[in-house]
């Protein structure tokens, strides 16, 4: 799950405006609704999958970082169609979690059976093409961007999407 480096990352075909949310689980319904609205016209199964994964990633950002624990904590959502067959979703948190997202490996069947949580990243791993994370400032715990790529049927991309325009 190595994230593309900035030099490797393709310029998106379509880039939705970033959305900024207060770091509170009470905002999860708004996150879901905004994402469903932004993806209107895409295959409903894809939209449901992206919304489910986005819910998990947003909730993790709020639960495990200063996005949800510190006053003024926020989560930034980004969304882009990086190619005709790839949708990229990410959330960036406020840091302060002290770690990076990881699927808990090495649990026994009994431990998995008793675990009440920490299954969200396993869900992400199984519903996405690939996912990963990167520190926003590698020298400090100032935030982490967690991203996930989703397969898109190019014939199902709705018309009328505004292309990304890169200006310097």
XYZ file of N, CA, C and O in Angstrom:
672
model
N 0.821 -1.180 0.000
C 0.000 0.000 0.000
C 0.867 1.247 0.000
O 0.709 2.123 0.819
N 1.759 1.335 -0.914
C 2.625 2.498 -1.002
C 1.913 3.606 -1.751
O 1.445 3.402 -2.877
N 1.788 4.780 -1.149
C 1.095 5.867 -1.850
C 1.945 6.387 -2.996
O 3.177 6.309 -2.952
N 1.292 6.882 -4.035
C 2.081 7.464 -5.110
C 2.806 8.700 -4.596
O 2.288 9.423 -3.749
N 4.010 8.901 -5.077
C 4.727 10.113 -4.715
C 4.143 11.260 -5.518
O 3.503 11.039 -6.548
N 4.321 12.506 -5.073
C 3.754 13.635 -5.817
C 4.166 13.642 -7.284
O 3.377 13.989 -8.147
N 5.374 13.203 -7.598
C 5.823 13.189 -8.991
C 5.095 12.110 -9.792
O 4.894 12.249 -10.990
N 4.699 11.008 -9.117
C 4.018 9.908 -9.797
C 2.514 10.134 -9.909
O 1.868 9.539 -10.760
N 1.960 10.919 -9.032
C 0.515 11.083 -8.981
C 0.020 11.814 -10.228
O 0.487 12.904 -10.539
N -0.912 11.194 -10.937
C -1.423 11.855 -12.137
C -2.315 13.037 -11.771
O -2.905 13.071 -10.696
N -2.376 13.990 -12.666
C -3.311 15.093 -12.477
C -4.718 14.545 -12.675
O -4.971 13.791 -13.603
N -5.640 14.895 -11.804
C -6.994 14.346 -11.924
C -7.711 14.864 -13.171
O -7.467 15.971 -13.625
N -8.587 14.019 -13.700
C -9.464 14.445 -14.786
C -10.555 15.361 -14.241
O -10.935 16.330 -14.873
N -11.079 14.980 -13.086
C -12.117 15.767 -12.408
C -11.700 15.892 -10.953
O -11.256 14.928 -10.334
N -11.861 17.081 -10.426
C -11.447 17.352 -9.056
C -12.586 18.101 -8.364
O -12.939 19.198 -8.774
N -13.172 17.475 -7.365
C -14.218 18.141 -6.597
C -13.550 19.038 -5.566
O -12.470 18.728 -5.055
N -14.207 20.119 -5.247
C -13.668 21.035 -4.242
C -13.530 20.317 -2.902
O -14.397 19.536 -2.510
N -12.421 20.577 -2.216
C -12.223 20.000 -0.884
C -13.370 20.441 0.024
O -13.918 21.526 -0.133
N -13.670 19.599 0.977
C -14.673 19.946 1.986
C -14.018 19.838 3.362
O -13.264 18.916 3.621
N -14.333 20.782 4.204
C -13.778 20.853 5.554
C -14.907 20.627 6.550
O -15.946 21.295 6.473
N -14.695 19.687 7.461
C -15.718 19.355 8.455
C -15.142 19.481 9.857
O -13.992 19.091 10.095
N -15.945 19.968 10.803
C -15.522 19.914 12.201
C -15.327 18.450 12.604
O -16.043 17.563 12.115
N -14.369 18.203 13.466
C -14.047 16.835 13.879
C -15.020 16.303 14.900
O -14.698 16.202 16.087
N -16.200 15.971 14.458
C -17.232 15.450 15.343
C -18.011 14.366 14.615
O -18.378 14.540 13.446
N -18.263 13.261 15.300
C -19.043 12.192 14.686
C -20.444 12.650 14.319
O -21.073 12.060 13.442
N -20.917 13.716 14.947
C -22.240 14.245 14.606
C -22.268 14.798 13.184
O -23.343 15.025 12.625
N -21.119 15.005 12.574
C -21.037 15.517 11.195
C -21.034 14.404 10.149
O -21.026 14.676 8.954
N -21.047 13.172 10.604
C -20.956 12.043 9.681
C -22.106 12.012 8.677
O -21.889 11.714 7.495
N -23.307 12.342 9.097
C -24.442 12.364 8.160
C -24.206 13.399 7.063
O -24.522 13.155 5.893
N -23.622 14.543 7.404
C -23.325 15.579 6.414
C -22.240 15.105 5.452
O -22.325 15.328 4.248
N -21.217 14.431 5.973
C -20.153 13.888 5.133
C -20.756 12.929 4.103
O -20.454 13.008 2.907
N -21.607 12.035 4.566
C -22.242 11.056 3.674
C -23.112 11.739 2.626
O -23.061 11.397 1.439
N -23.926 12.687 3.072
C -24.833 13.377 2.143
C -24.056 14.172 1.096
O -24.412 14.151 -0.091
N -23.005 14.870 1.517
C -22.196 15.640 0.565
C -21.545 14.721 -0.464
O -21.518 15.023 -1.664
N -21.028 13.601 -0.002
C -20.363 12.672 -0.903
C -21.360 12.072 -1.894
O -21.080 11.986 -3.099
N -22.522 11.674 -1.413
C -23.546 11.130 -2.307
C -23.974 12.178 -3.337
O -24.166 11.852 -4.516
N -24.082 13.437 -2.927
C -24.442 14.508 -3.868
C -23.336 14.726 -4.894
O -23.609 14.900 -6.089
N -22.096 14.718 -4.441
C -20.973 14.915 -5.360
C -20.876 13.785 -6.378
O -20.438 13.997 -7.510
N -21.269 12.590 -5.990
C -21.168 11.433 -6.881
C -22.486 11.101 -7.587
O -22.634 10.016 -8.154
N -23.414 12.026 -7.588
C -24.693 11.815 -8.280
C -24.435 11.467 -9.742
O -23.605 12.088 -10.404
N -25.106 10.431 -10.202
C -24.948 10.000 -11.585
C -24.002 8.829 -11.753
O -24.021 8.161 -12.784
N -23.161 8.567 -10.762
C -22.288 7.394 -10.809
C -23.102 6.154 -10.442
O -24.204 6.259 -9.887
N -22.568 4.982 -10.700
C -23.224 3.731 -10.365
C -23.593 3.724 -8.878
O -22.728 3.984 -8.031
N -24.851 3.450 -8.545
C -25.279 3.479 -7.138
C -24.470 2.548 -6.233
O -24.225 2.882 -5.069
N -24.048 1.386 -6.748
C -23.230 0.481 -5.927
C -21.880 1.115 -5.602
O -21.376 0.975 -4.486
N -21.287 1.792 -6.575
C -20.023 2.498 -6.335
C -20.229 3.585 -5.287
O -19.444 3.705 -4.341
N -21.293 4.357 -5.432
C -21.561 5.443 -4.479
C -21.729 4.878 -3.076
O -21.130 5.385 -2.116
N -22.492 3.806 -2.945
C -22.695 3.195 -1.620
C -21.375 2.716 -1.028
O -21.117 2.885 0.167
N -20.534 2.114 -1.855
C -19.235 1.616 -1.379
C -18.336 2.765 -0.947
O -17.711 2.707 0.122
N -18.276 3.811 -1.745
C -17.442 4.966 -1.393
C -17.967 5.624 -0.119
O -17.180 5.963 0.776
N -19.270 5.773 -0.004
C -19.851 6.392 1.196
C -19.551 5.551 2.433
O -19.188 6.090 3.490
N -19.671 4.234 2.326
C -19.361 3.361 3.461
C -17.894 3.503 3.878
O -17.593 3.690 5.064
N -16.998 3.440 2.904
C -15.565 3.573 3.213
C -15.245 4.959 3.759
O -14.461 5.103 4.703
N -15.852 5.977 3.186
C -15.640 7.345 3.669
C -16.105 7.487 5.113
O -15.452 8.163 5.914
N -17.207 6.854 5.449
C -17.709 6.897 6.827
C -16.684 6.320 7.787
O -16.433 6.886 8.865
N -16.098 5.194 7.417
C -15.085 4.560 8.256
C -13.854 5.454 8.409
O -13.338 5.637 9.517
N -13.383 6.004 7.304
C -12.167 6.827 7.363
C -12.398 8.120 8.129
O -11.547 8.560 8.902
N -13.552 8.750 7.930
C -13.871 9.966 8.679
C -13.969 9.648 10.175
O -13.392 10.359 11.004
N -14.683 8.583 10.506
C -14.842 8.209 11.918
C -13.488 7.910 12.561
O -13.235 8.321 13.705
N -12.596 7.218 11.847
C -11.260 6.949 12.388
C -10.508 8.244 12.642
O -9.836 8.395 13.667
N -10.583 9.172 11.691
C -9.900 10.454 11.864
C -10.389 11.209 13.082
O -9.617 11.855 13.790
N -11.679 11.116 13.344
C -12.261 11.799 14.502
C -11.939 11.058 15.797
O -11.585 11.662 16.805
N -12.030 9.744 15.763
C -11.858 8.949 16.978
C -10.412 8.880 17.463
O -10.152 8.915 18.663
N -9.457 8.793 16.538
C -8.085 8.500 16.921
C -7.112 9.664 16.825
O -5.918 9.474 17.065
N -7.585 10.855 16.485
C -6.671 11.993 16.328
C -7.238 13.241 16.990
O -8.369 13.256 17.465
N -6.440 14.285 16.943
C -6.891 15.561 17.497
C -8.039 16.178 16.705
O -8.655 17.137 17.149
N -8.350 15.625 15.549
C -9.510 16.116 14.804
C -10.765 16.023 15.656
O -11.625 16.901 15.597
N -10.870 14.966 16.452
C -12.046 14.788 17.293
C -11.807 15.074 18.755
O -12.757 15.253 19.519
N -10.538 15.157 19.175
C -10.235 15.322 20.602
C -9.889 16.747 20.985
O -10.007 17.120 22.152
N -9.422 17.539 20.046
C -8.987 18.893 20.374
C -10.011 19.911 19.884
O -10.651 19.715 18.849
N -10.148 20.977 20.638
C -11.044 22.048 20.208
C -10.558 22.596 18.873
O -9.369 22.831 18.671
N -11.482 22.747 17.953
C -11.131 23.248 16.632
C -10.602 22.175 15.689
O -10.189 22.480 14.573
N -10.622 20.896 16.115
C -10.161 19.815 15.248
C -11.029 19.703 14.008
O -12.241 19.937 14.059
N -10.402 19.367 12.896
C -11.113 19.310 11.622
C -10.658 18.103 10.809
O -9.598 17.544 11.059
N -11.463 17.776 9.824
C -11.132 16.747 8.846
C -11.375 17.356 7.469
O -12.408 17.970 7.231
N -10.404 17.181 6.581
C -10.526 17.672 5.213
C -10.802 16.479 4.307
O -10.093 15.472 4.371
N -11.810 16.606 3.481
C -12.150 15.551 2.529
C -11.758 15.991 1.121
O -12.005 17.123 0.725
N -11.141 15.081 0.373
C -10.867 15.358 -1.037
C -11.390 14.208 -1.880
O -11.493 13.069 -1.419
N -11.718 14.533 -3.130
C -12.312 13.575 -4.042
C -11.901 13.946 -5.455
O -11.992 15.116 -5.842
N -11.417 12.965 -6.214
C -11.047 13.235 -7.598
C -11.195 11.972 -8.439
O -11.127 10.855 -7.935
N -11.420 12.185 -9.715
C -11.410 11.129 -10.701
C -10.043 11.227 -11.351
O -9.795 12.121 -12.154
N -9.131 10.342 -10.940
C -7.738 10.478 -11.376
C -7.509 9.935 -12.775
O -6.525 10.281 -13.418
N -8.394 9.057 -13.218
C -8.363 8.550 -14.586
C -9.785 8.105 -14.899
O -10.655 8.120 -14.023
N -10.010 7.680 -16.118
C -11.363 7.284 -16.506
C -11.890 6.112 -15.684
O -13.095 5.917 -15.598
N -10.983 5.353 -15.041
C -11.429 4.183 -14.290
C -11.048 4.203 -12.812
O -11.123 3.186 -12.136
N -10.662 5.365 -12.291
C -10.213 5.430 -10.896
C -10.755 6.652 -10.173
O -10.540 7.788 -10.602
N -11.434 6.407 -9.065
C -11.906 7.466 -8.180
C -11.029 7.440 -6.935
O -10.790 6.370 -6.357
N -10.536 8.595 -6.524
C -9.669 8.700 -5.352
C -10.373 9.535 -4.287
O -10.777 10.672 -4.543
N -10.520 8.959 -3.111
C -11.130 9.631 -1.961
C -10.080 9.700 -0.871
O -9.317 8.752 -0.669
N -10.031 10.808 -0.129
C -9.129 10.859 1.021
C -9.680 11.758 2.105
O -10.516 12.631 1.852
N -9.205 11.501 3.321
C -9.446 12.390 4.452
C -8.098 12.718 5.069
O -7.195 11.887 5.100
N -7.978 13.948 5.535
C -6.774 14.385 6.243
C -7.202 14.853 7.626
O -8.123 15.662 7.753
N -6.524 14.334 8.642
C -6.883 14.673 10.016
C -5.934 15.725 10.581
O -5.012 16.164 9.907
N -6.164 16.092 11.831
C -5.382 17.138 12.490
C -4.164 16.611 13.235
O -3.481 17.365 13.919
N -3.893 15.318 13.142
C -2.722 14.764 13.819
C -2.982 14.508 15.290
O -4.108 14.540 15.768
N -1.908 14.253 16.004
C -2.011 14.028 17.443
C -2.404 12.622 17.828
O -2.592 12.341 19.002
N -2.512 11.729 16.861
C -2.889 10.354 17.171
C -1.721 9.486 17.580
O -1.891 8.448 18.199
N -0.522 9.895 17.185
C 0.669 9.167 17.570
C 0.954 7.913 16.763
O 1.940 7.235 17.013
N 0.126 7.592 15.805
C 0.357 6.389 15.015
C -0.147 6.576 13.600
O -0.544 7.670 13.207
N -0.109 5.494 12.854
C -0.628 5.510 11.487
C -1.642 4.385 11.344
O -1.585 3.383 12.064
N -2.581 4.533 10.417
C -3.602 3.502 10.240
C -2.990 2.176 9.794
O -2.081 2.151 8.964
N -3.485 1.092 10.362
C -3.004 -0.233 9.990
C -4.084 -1.264 10.275
O -4.780 -1.177 11.291
N -4.207 -2.216 9.378
C -5.107 -3.337 9.608
C -4.464 -4.209 10.673
O -3.291 -4.557 10.558
N -5.204 -4.541 11.732
C -4.611 -5.374 12.777
C -4.428 -6.807 12.289
O -5.388 -7.548 12.104
N -3.197 -7.187 12.034
C -2.874 -8.549 11.610
C -2.371 -9.328 12.820
O -1.993 -8.761 13.835
N -2.370 -10.604 12.720
C -1.830 -11.430 13.788
C -2.819 -11.739 14.889
O -2.435 -12.285 15.920
N -4.086 -11.396 14.694
C -5.086 -11.764 15.695
C -5.511 -13.206 15.465
O -5.625 -13.664 14.337
N -5.793 -13.878 16.556
C -6.347 -15.226 16.441
C -7.832 -15.109 16.101
O -8.433 -14.034 16.229
N -8.429 -16.214 15.702
C -9.868 -16.214 15.423
C -10.659 -15.792 16.654
O -11.649 -15.071 16.554
N -10.223 -16.244 17.829
C -10.913 -15.864 19.068
C -10.789 -14.359 19.317
O -11.754 -13.717 19.726
N -9.599 -13.807 19.082
C -9.404 -12.363 19.277
C -10.265 -11.562 18.306
O -10.845 -10.549 18.678
N -10.360 -12.026 17.050
C -11.246 -11.342 16.090
C -12.695 -11.448 16.545
O -13.464 -10.507 16.424
N -13.056 -12.613 17.069
C -14.428 -12.816 17.523
C -14.803 -11.931 18.695
O -15.955 -11.534 18.843
N -13.827 -11.619 19.551
C -14.080 -10.789 20.719
C -13.905 -9.300 20.446
O -14.343 -8.471 21.238
N -13.257 -8.962 19.345
C -12.996 -7.550 19.042
C -14.302 -6.837 18.711
O -15.062 -7.266 17.851
N -14.576 -5.762 19.435
C -15.783 -4.992 19.185
C -15.597 -3.990 18.062
O -16.545 -3.545 17.446
N -14.389 -3.627 17.812
C -14.129 -2.629 16.787
C -12.866 -2.959 16.029
O -12.411 -4.104 15.999
N -12.316 -1.941 15.434
C -11.067 -2.033 14.679
C -11.174 -3.008 13.516
O -10.259 -3.750 13.210
N -12.328 -2.987 12.866
C -12.528 -3.790 11.667
C -12.690 -2.894 10.440
O -12.764 -3.385 9.331
N -12.751 -1.589 10.654
C -13.007 -0.653 9.561
C -11.957 -0.690 8.468
O -12.291 -0.672 7.283
N -10.688 -0.749 8.843
C -9.642 -0.776 7.818
C -9.623 -2.096 7.068
O -9.240 -2.140 5.891
N -10.056 -3.158 7.709
C -10.196 -4.434 7.017
C -11.284 -4.308 5.946
O -11.124 -4.807 4.828
N -12.346 -3.627 6.272
C -13.408 -3.349 5.314
C -12.855 -2.517 4.145
O -13.088 -2.853 2.979
N -12.089 -1.477 4.458
C -11.478 -0.620 3.429
C -10.586 -1.462 2.526
O -10.636 -1.351 1.297
N -9.780 -2.314 3.122
C -8.856 -3.140 2.357
C -9.583 -4.062 1.377
O -9.086 -4.346 0.291
N -10.768 -4.507 1.751
C -11.506 -5.447 0.914
C -12.445 -4.787 -0.086
O -12.875 -5.444 -1.038
N -12.789 -3.525 0.102
C -13.732 -2.852 -0.790
C -13.074 -1.891 -1.779
O -13.756 -1.353 -2.647
N -11.783 -1.665 -1.640
C -11.100 -0.709 -2.505
C -10.075 -1.410 -3.383
O -9.675 -2.537 -3.100
N -9.664 -0.720 -4.446
C -8.572 -1.251 -5.280
C -7.306 -1.286 -4.445
O -6.573 -2.255 -4.435
N -7.043 -0.190 -3.757
C -5.918 -0.100 -2.821
C -6.154 1.123 -1.943
O -6.964 1.981 -2.248
N -5.451 1.148 -0.829
C -5.543 2.281 0.084
C -4.188 2.479 0.732
O -3.307 1.627 0.655
N -4.028 3.616 1.362
C -2.779 3.887 2.051
C -2.865 5.177 2.840
O -3.943 5.753 2.994
N -1.736 5.604 3.330
C -1.694 6.818 4.137
C -0.340 7.485 3.955
O 0.638 6.855 3.534
N -0.307 8.760 4.282
C 0.960 9.484 4.328
C 0.849 10.597 5.359
O -0.211 11.167 5.580
N 1.951 10.818 6.025
C 2.003 11.893 7.010
C 2.038 13.224 6.278
O 2.772 13.375 5.300
N 1.272 14.186 6.743
C 1.265 15.506 6.116
C 2.564 16.249 6.388
O 3.000 17.051 5.570
N 3.162 15.982 7.519
C 4.469 16.545 7.875
C 5.267 15.397 8.497
O 5.100 15.104 9.686
N 6.093 14.712 7.719
C 6.772 13.504 8.208
C 7.625 13.708 9.461
O 7.889 12.760 10.178
N 8.051 14.922 9.721
C 8.903 15.197 10.881
C 8.102 15.414 12.160
O 8.680 15.546 13.231
N 6.770 15.472 12.060
C 5.944 15.737 13.238
C 4.570 15.106 13.048
O 4.162 14.806 11.932
N 3.855 14.938 14.121
C 2.515 14.356 14.071
C 1.491 15.476 13.875
O 0.720 15.801 14.764
N 1.504 16.071 12.677
C 0.625 17.197 12.381
C -0.561 16.810 11.516
O -1.338 17.672 11.109
N -0.707 15.547 11.231
C -1.836 15.084 10.443
C -1.454 13.956 9.516
O -0.292 13.807 9.151
N -2.445 13.174 9.162
C -2.262 12.056 8.251
C -3.352 12.108 7.202
O -4.518 12.365 7.512
N -2.960 11.860 5.965
C -3.917 11.743 4.874
C -4.092 10.254 4.615
O -3.117 9.538 4.364
N -5.318 9.779 4.703
C -5.638 8.389 4.398
C -6.463 8.402 3.120
O -7.457 9.116 3.024
N -6.022 7.633 2.131
C -6.668 7.651 0.826
C -7.099 6.249 0.420
O -6.565 5.250 0.920
N -8.067 6.205 -0.478
C -8.546 4.938 -1.017
C -8.913 5.132 -2.482
O -9.496 6.158 -2.847
N -8.532 4.165 -3.299
C -8.870 4.191 -4.722
C -9.987 3.192 -5.001
O -9.978 2.074 -4.470
N -10.911 3.608 -5.862
C -12.051 2.774 -6.223
C -12.081 2.587 -7.732
O -11.818 3.525 -8.488
N -12.422 1.371 -8.160
C -12.582 1.089 -9.586
C -13.870 1.731 -10.089
O -14.911 1.653 -9.419
N -13.780 2.333 -11.254
C -14.931 2.973 -11.888
C -15.061 2.395 -13.296
O -14.059 2.275 -14.009
N -16.269 2.074 -13.693
C -16.527 1.684 -15.073
C -16.546 2.968 -15.897
O -17.430 3.811 -15.697
N -15.582 3.154 -16.804
C -15.528 4.405 -17.572
C -16.824 4.719 -18.313
O -17.172 5.887 -18.469
N -17.561 3.674 -18.731
C -18.813 3.936 -19.439
C -19.898 4.451 -18.490
O -20.918 4.963 -18.939
N -19.674 4.317 -17.178
C -20.654 4.771 -16.200
C -20.355 6.128 -15.592
O -21.064 6.568 -14.685
N -19.317 6.791 -16.088
C -18.996 8.125 -15.566
C -20.017 9.105 -16.136
O -20.186 9.190 -17.352
N -20.715 9.818 -15.276
C -21.747 10.727 -15.784
C -21.147 11.861 -16.616
O -20.024 12.303 -16.360
N -21.898 12.303 -17.585
C -21.466 13.441 -18.396
C -21.628 14.737 -17.619
O -22.289 14.796 -16.589
N -20.988 15.754 -18.102
C -21.151 17.078 -17.512
C -20.268 17.372 -16.328
O -20.403 18.423 -15.703
N -19.355 16.456 -15.974
C -18.439 16.738 -14.870
C -17.426 17.777 -15.327
O -16.929 17.723 -16.449
N -17.136 18.716 -14.457
C -16.159 19.754 -14.807
C -14.754 19.177 -14.742
O -14.383 18.582 -13.732
N -13.965 19.376 -15.768
C -12.578 18.893 -15.712
C -11.761 19.750 -14.758
O -12.090 20.912 -14.491
N -10.716 19.154 -14.269
C -9.775 19.852 -13.401
C -8.954 20.832 -14.239
O -8.510 20.487 -15.318
N -8.795 22.028 -13.742
C -7.973 23.008 -14.431
C -6.826 23.382 -13.492
O -7.050 23.893 -12.394
N -5.602 23.098 -13.905
C -4.441 23.381 -13.080
C -3.879 24.747 -13.453
O -3.569 25.009 -14.599
N -3.795 25.620 -12.480
C -3.195 26.938 -12.691
C -2.125 27.152 -11.652
O -2.200 26.623 -10.543
N -1.145 27.909 -11.999
C -0.071 28.216 -11.042
C -0.154 29.648 -10.642
O -0.569 30.495 -11.266
